[in-house]
Amino acid sequence: MVLTLNFMTTNVLQSLFALSGKPTALHIGVGVWLATVCNLPLWIALGKIVDTSSLGGTAFIFAFCVAIAAANTALLSLFAFGPWRRLVLSAFIVIAALSSHFMLTYGVVIDTGMATNTIQTDIKEVQDLLNLRLFVTVLLLAGPPLWWIWRTKTSSRKFGQVLVWHIGTVIGSMMLVVSITFMAFQPLASTMRDHTKIRYLINPFNSLYAFGKSIKGSQSLSASELLPVGQDARVSVADQRNEDPVLFLIVGETARAASFPAYGYERPTTPRLSGRDDIFYAANAWSCGTSTAESLPCMFSPLGRTEFLSRSQDTENLLEVLQRAGLAVLWLDNQSGCKGICKRVPTAVPSASPEHSSCAQLETCQDTIMLSGIAERIKSLPAESRKRGTVVVLHQMGSHGPAYYRRSSPERKVFMPECTSSALQSCKQGEVKNAYDNSIVETDYFLSQSIQWLSDNSGSSATAMLYVSDHGESLGEGNLYLHGLPYALAPDEQKKIPWIFWMSAPMTTQLGISPKCLQKEMKEKSISHDNYFHTVLGVMGVQTSIYNPTFDVLSSCRR
Ligand SMILES: [Zn+2]
């Protein structure tokens, strides 16, 4: 294979030289640049897998690189044509440079989940990701080819001639890809099979595939009608309560179980919760996805992870079933939105109200602002529904990165010094941990304040709080940062989540729960977001054929 490759390389270089000044010379040049410079994360990853000290290993990497360059050239020759030529070439380069930056800086890969997150991002999230390192990387990776593209004069050849060159380049490049695949089939197939991460690193095909799949998936789902579920939902008469019961569903953001003392963490990140003996921790709780866009719709869905991922039609969610049962439902958001879950229930964004304009301007509104004015917000819900029960979702900003230092107020900054950059690799790992841990201290404060509010305002009503994070986070372990790796590749830090439950004495009586049994049950059972839907229905006493007590975390401890 090595001799054949040497021969082929000479031919490729000769052809490249002969092509300079021809209509597709730019396409070939950009194709090679994308394959080599813009694929740095791929070559670093392959360098760790393949034995580069052997001739065979080096030849394999070289052949892989030539195949990607040829595939890029074919792709560019197909799409970068006529008046759009420069724009299309530039777009490919900028996309590849940006994804290289994120892969190099945070160890993420570009898959469908990441594409969906990017599509659903907002200006605040984008601002958090902007830093000097991003500008320098993009300038180095995209600057030279962009300069070349925009200074090259437009060809004066006739359309027919240019077309022939494009068709010829596509055919020639594809023949090269096929020949290399054929020659290096065995090592190529085994590398792709044994190291699935590699396929998500190939620029710019990873982005094209992921964004294409994400857009196609969301289009086909949004085109289909919403499947109604729990149409028979009602709050049972036998279960009618004396006064308005209230449940706070606190949706955590980017909180990993590994940073909570209840899950074995050695630092006191939850001083307020740790001092209480009426808190129930699920010792083994797992998220549905590794990003907000994946986890949120899945945890509120009745389907469970496996069915949710293979669904061809979207169903109504937990909030719609609660509302149909006659309960009052309210979604409060301190995040970048509810990913479509709260579309059909009342919502409010407390940081948008005038009294919070100062923190909103600084983008440092801590989650406790969701509690200010909450009594009035609840009172504005229909009184008839509130009699049956109220469910308030509080969607946290939590520990959303990479700007962790913005996620805690000065009073909660117990671990210092903090990393104050969003380029996490430029900070010491201890400083990244400090900033992240302070955000958990802030969450601990928010959860305690929420419990306090429920205790103070409930009177004799049954009240409860269920805090579950959407996914976890990597903080530099294995050189990985943030979250969003494909589920099969993601480490436990991104998937193991805190699941914390508190209930008032009237709620304990109303549900007929044995606290001792529940402590034991939650310590021993392995649960996931699959349990969320049914547990909430159980707490609010909603009867419907879709409720499955097997998935209700509390059901086996009810008398
Ligand atoms: Zn999230």
Short mmCIF file of C-alpha atoms in Angstrom, two decimals, residues 54-258:
data_model
loop_
_atom_site.label_atom_id
_atom_site.label_comp_id
_atom_site.label_asym_id
_atom_site.label_seq_id
_atom_site.Cartn_x
_atom_site.Cartn_y
_atom_site.Cartn_z
CA SER A 54 5.35 2.52 11.66
CA LEU A 55 5.40 3.22 7.92
CA GLY A 56 2.00 1.53 7.56
CA GLY A 57 0.46 3.81 10.21
CA THR A 58 1.85 6.98 8.64
CA ALA A 59 0.77 5.84 5.18
CA PHE A 60 -2.74 5.19 6.50
CA ILE A 61 -3.05 8.68 7.99
CA PHE A 62 -1.69 10.19 4.79
CA ALA A 63 -4.15 8.21 2.64
CA PHE A 64 -7.00 9.23 4.95
CA CYS A 65 -5.97 12.87 4.54
CA VAL A 66 -5.80 12.64 0.73
CA ALA A 67 -9.24 10.99 0.66
CA ILE A 68 -10.75 13.78 2.77
CA ALA A 69 -9.08 16.44 0.60
CA ALA A 70 -10.48 14.77 -2.51
CA ALA A 71 -13.95 14.44 -1.00
CA ASN A 72 -13.83 18.12 0.01
CA THR A 73 -12.78 19.10 -3.51
CA ALA A 74 -15.67 17.13 -5.02
CA LEU A 75 -18.12 18.76 -2.61
CA LEU A 76 -16.82 22.27 -3.23
CA SER A 77 -16.76 21.79 -7.00
CA LEU A 78 -20.41 20.72 -6.84
CA PHE A 79 -21.67 23.64 -4.76
CA ALA A 80 -19.21 26.53 -5.16
CA PHE A 81 -20.17 27.58 -8.63
CA GLY A 82 -20.84 30.78 -10.59
CA PRO A 83 -21.58 33.96 -8.63
CA TRP A 84 -21.84 32.02 -5.35
CA ARG A 85 -18.37 30.49 -5.68
CA ARG A 86 -16.51 32.72 -3.22
CA LEU A 87 -19.34 32.86 -0.71
CA VAL A 88 -19.77 29.08 -0.62
CA LEU A 89 -16.02 28.45 -0.32
CA SER A 90 -15.77 31.04 2.48
CA ALA A 91 -18.76 29.58 4.33
CA PHE A 92 -17.19 26.09 4.30
CA ILE A 93 -13.93 27.47 5.68
CA VAL A 94 -15.52 29.52 8.45
CA ILE A 95 -17.77 26.62 9.54
CA ALA A 96 -14.78 24.25 9.62
CA ALA A 97 -12.65 26.76 11.55
CA LEU A 98 -15.38 27.36 14.14
CA SER A 99 -16.05 23.68 14.70
CA SER A 100 -12.28 23.02 14.95
CA HIS A 101 -12.08 25.67 17.67
CA PHE A 102 -14.86 24.06 19.73
CA MET A 103 -13.47 20.56 19.24
CA LEU A 104 -9.94 21.67 20.21
CA THR A 105 -10.99 23.87 23.13
CA TYR A 106 -13.72 21.82 24.79
CA GLY A 107 -13.17 18.28 23.45
CA VAL A 108 -16.71 18.27 21.99
CA VAL A 109 -17.63 16.64 18.69
CA ILE A 110 -20.10 17.80 16.05
CA ASP A 111 -23.11 15.49 16.02
CA THR A 112 -26.87 15.93 15.63
CA GLY A 113 -27.34 16.89 19.29
CA MET A 114 -24.69 19.59 19.04
CA ALA A 115 -26.24 20.86 15.79
CA THR A 116 -29.70 21.05 17.44
CA ASN A 117 -28.15 22.95 20.36
CA THR A 118 -26.46 25.38 18.00
CA ILE A 119 -29.70 25.98 16.08
CA GLN A 120 -31.58 26.61 19.33
CA THR A 121 -28.94 28.81 20.95
CA ASP A 122 -29.52 32.43 21.90
CA ILE A 123 -27.43 35.59 22.00
CA LYS A 124 -26.54 35.14 25.71
CA GLU A 125 -25.12 31.65 25.09
CA VAL A 126 -23.16 32.89 22.08
CA GLN A 127 -21.72 35.80 24.09
CA ASP A 128 -20.55 33.35 26.76
CA LEU A 129 -18.57 31.45 24.13
CA LEU A 130 -16.83 34.46 22.61
CA ASN A 131 -13.22 34.89 23.69
CA LEU A 132 -9.83 35.85 22.33
CA ARG A 133 -8.85 32.23 21.74
CA LEU A 134 -11.85 31.79 19.41
CA PHE A 135 -10.88 34.83 17.34
CA VAL A 136 -7.22 33.78 17.12
CA THR A 137 -8.07 30.18 16.12
CA VAL A 138 -10.57 31.28 13.48
CA LEU A 139 -8.15 33.88 12.16
CA LEU A 140 -5.35 31.31 11.84
CA LEU A 141 -7.51 28.57 10.34
CA ALA A 142 -9.71 30.67 8.07
CA GLY A 143 -7.66 33.83 7.41
CA PRO A 144 -5.13 32.59 4.77
CA PRO A 145 -7.63 30.76 2.52
CA LEU A 146 -10.17 33.61 2.80
CA TRP A 147 -7.48 36.07 1.72
CA TRP A 148 -6.63 33.81 -1.24
CA ILE A 149 -10.29 33.32 -2.26
CA TRP A 150 -11.17 37.01 -2.24
CA ARG A 151 -8.04 38.21 -4.01
CA THR A 152 -8.33 35.65 -6.86
CA LYS A 153 -9.87 37.22 -9.94
CA THR A 154 -13.08 35.77 -11.36
CA SER A 155 -12.40 33.48 -14.32
CA SER A 156 -13.15 34.98 -17.74
CA ARG A 157 -13.80 31.56 -19.27
CA LYS A 158 -17.06 30.65 -20.88
CA PHE A 159 -19.75 28.96 -18.75
CA GLY A 160 -19.49 25.70 -20.72
CA GLN A 161 -15.72 25.47 -20.16
CA VAL A 162 -16.07 26.13 -16.42
CA LEU A 163 -18.82 23.52 -16.19
CA VAL A 164 -16.61 20.91 -17.87
CA TRP A 165 -13.82 21.68 -15.37
CA HIS A 166 -16.20 21.33 -12.43
CA ILE A 167 -17.63 18.03 -13.68
CA GLY A 168 -14.12 16.74 -14.39
CA THR A 169 -12.90 17.72 -10.92
CA VAL A 170 -15.88 16.06 -9.22
CA ILE A 171 -15.36 12.82 -11.18
CA GLY A 172 -11.57 12.84 -10.67
CA SER A 173 -11.86 13.54 -6.93
CA MET A 174 -14.48 10.86 -6.40
CA MET A 175 -12.34 8.33 -8.28
CA LEU A 176 -9.50 9.17 -5.90
CA VAL A 177 -11.76 8.71 -2.85
CA VAL A 178 -13.01 5.34 -4.16
CA SER A 179 -9.48 4.11 -4.96
CA ILE A 180 -8.15 5.04 -1.51
CA THR A 181 -11.18 3.50 0.24
CA PHE A 182 -10.64 0.34 -1.79
CA MET A 183 -6.89 0.16 -1.02
CA ALA A 184 -7.12 1.05 2.66
CA PHE A 185 -10.49 -0.59 3.30
CA GLN A 186 -9.42 -2.84 6.16
CA PRO A 187 -7.64 -0.30 8.42
CA LEU A 188 -10.23 2.34 7.52
CA ALA A 189 -13.21 0.12 8.40
CA SER A 190 -11.68 -1.09 11.66
CA THR A 191 -10.70 2.44 12.75
CA MET A 192 -14.20 3.76 12.07
CA ARG A 193 -15.79 0.77 13.80
CA ASP A 194 -13.57 0.75 16.90
CA HIS A 195 -13.32 4.53 17.33
CA THR A 196 -16.75 5.92 16.53
CA LYS A 197 -15.68 9.38 17.75
CA ILE A 198 -13.53 9.81 14.61
CA ARG A 199 -16.52 10.16 12.29
CA TYR A 200 -17.77 13.19 14.27
CA LEU A 201 -14.39 14.92 13.86
CA ILE A 202 -14.14 14.98 10.06
CA ASN A 203 -14.53 18.59 8.99
CA PRO A 204 -16.71 19.85 7.35
CA PHE A 205 -18.69 16.65 6.72
CA ASN A 206 -19.52 16.32 10.43
CA SER A 207 -21.24 19.73 10.44
CA LEU A 208 -23.04 19.16 7.12
CA TYR A 209 -24.34 15.77 8.20
CA ALA A 210 -25.31 16.87 11.73
CA PHE A 211 -27.08 20.09 10.70
CA GLY A 212 -28.79 18.35 7.77
CA LYS A 213 -30.05 15.53 10.00
CA SER A 214 -31.12 17.90 12.77
CA ILE A 215 -33.08 20.19 10.42
CA LYS A 216 -34.66 17.24 8.57
CA GLY A 217 -35.65 15.57 11.85
CA SER A 218 -37.22 18.71 13.32
CA GLN A 219 -39.04 19.47 10.05
CA SER A 220 -40.59 16.02 9.75
CA LEU A 221 -41.61 16.08 13.45
CA SER A 222 -43.09 19.57 13.29
CA ALA A 223 -44.97 18.66 10.09
CA SER A 224 -46.73 15.80 11.85
CA GLU A 225 -49.61 16.44 14.20
CA LEU A 226 -49.11 16.38 17.96
CA LEU A 227 -50.27 13.04 19.30
CA PRO A 228 -52.62 13.58 22.27
CA VAL A 229 -51.80 11.57 25.39
CA GLY A 230 -53.58 11.11 28.72
CA GLN A 231 -56.92 12.26 27.36
CA ASP A 232 -58.61 10.65 30.36
CA ALA A 233 -56.39 12.57 32.83
CA ARG A 234 -58.14 13.87 35.96
CA VAL A 235 -57.40 14.44 39.61
CA SER A 236 -59.29 11.71 41.45
CA VAL A 237 -62.14 12.86 43.71
CA ALA A 238 -60.96 10.53 46.45
CA ASP A 239 -57.66 12.33 46.27
CA GLN A 240 -59.14 15.85 46.55
CA ARG A 241 -57.03 17.96 48.86
CA ASN A 242 -58.08 20.41 51.55
CA GLU A 243 -56.13 23.39 50.17
CA ASP A 244 -54.19 24.27 47.06
CA PRO A 245 -51.35 21.77 46.83
CA VAL A 246 -48.23 23.19 45.15
CA LEU A 247 -45.39 21.34 43.46
CA PHE A 248 -42.20 23.08 42.33
CA LEU A 249 -40.50 21.25 39.50
CA ILE A 250 -37.01 22.72 39.46
CA VAL A 251 -35.29 21.87 36.20
CA GLY A 252 -31.57 22.05 36.87
CA GLU A 253 -29.07 23.12 34.25
CA THR A 254 -25.71 21.42 33.70
CA ALA A 255 -25.53 20.18 37.31
CA ARG A 256 -23.59 16.96 37.57
CA ALA A 257 -24.10 14.51 40.40
CA ALA A 258 -20.31 14.26 40.77
#
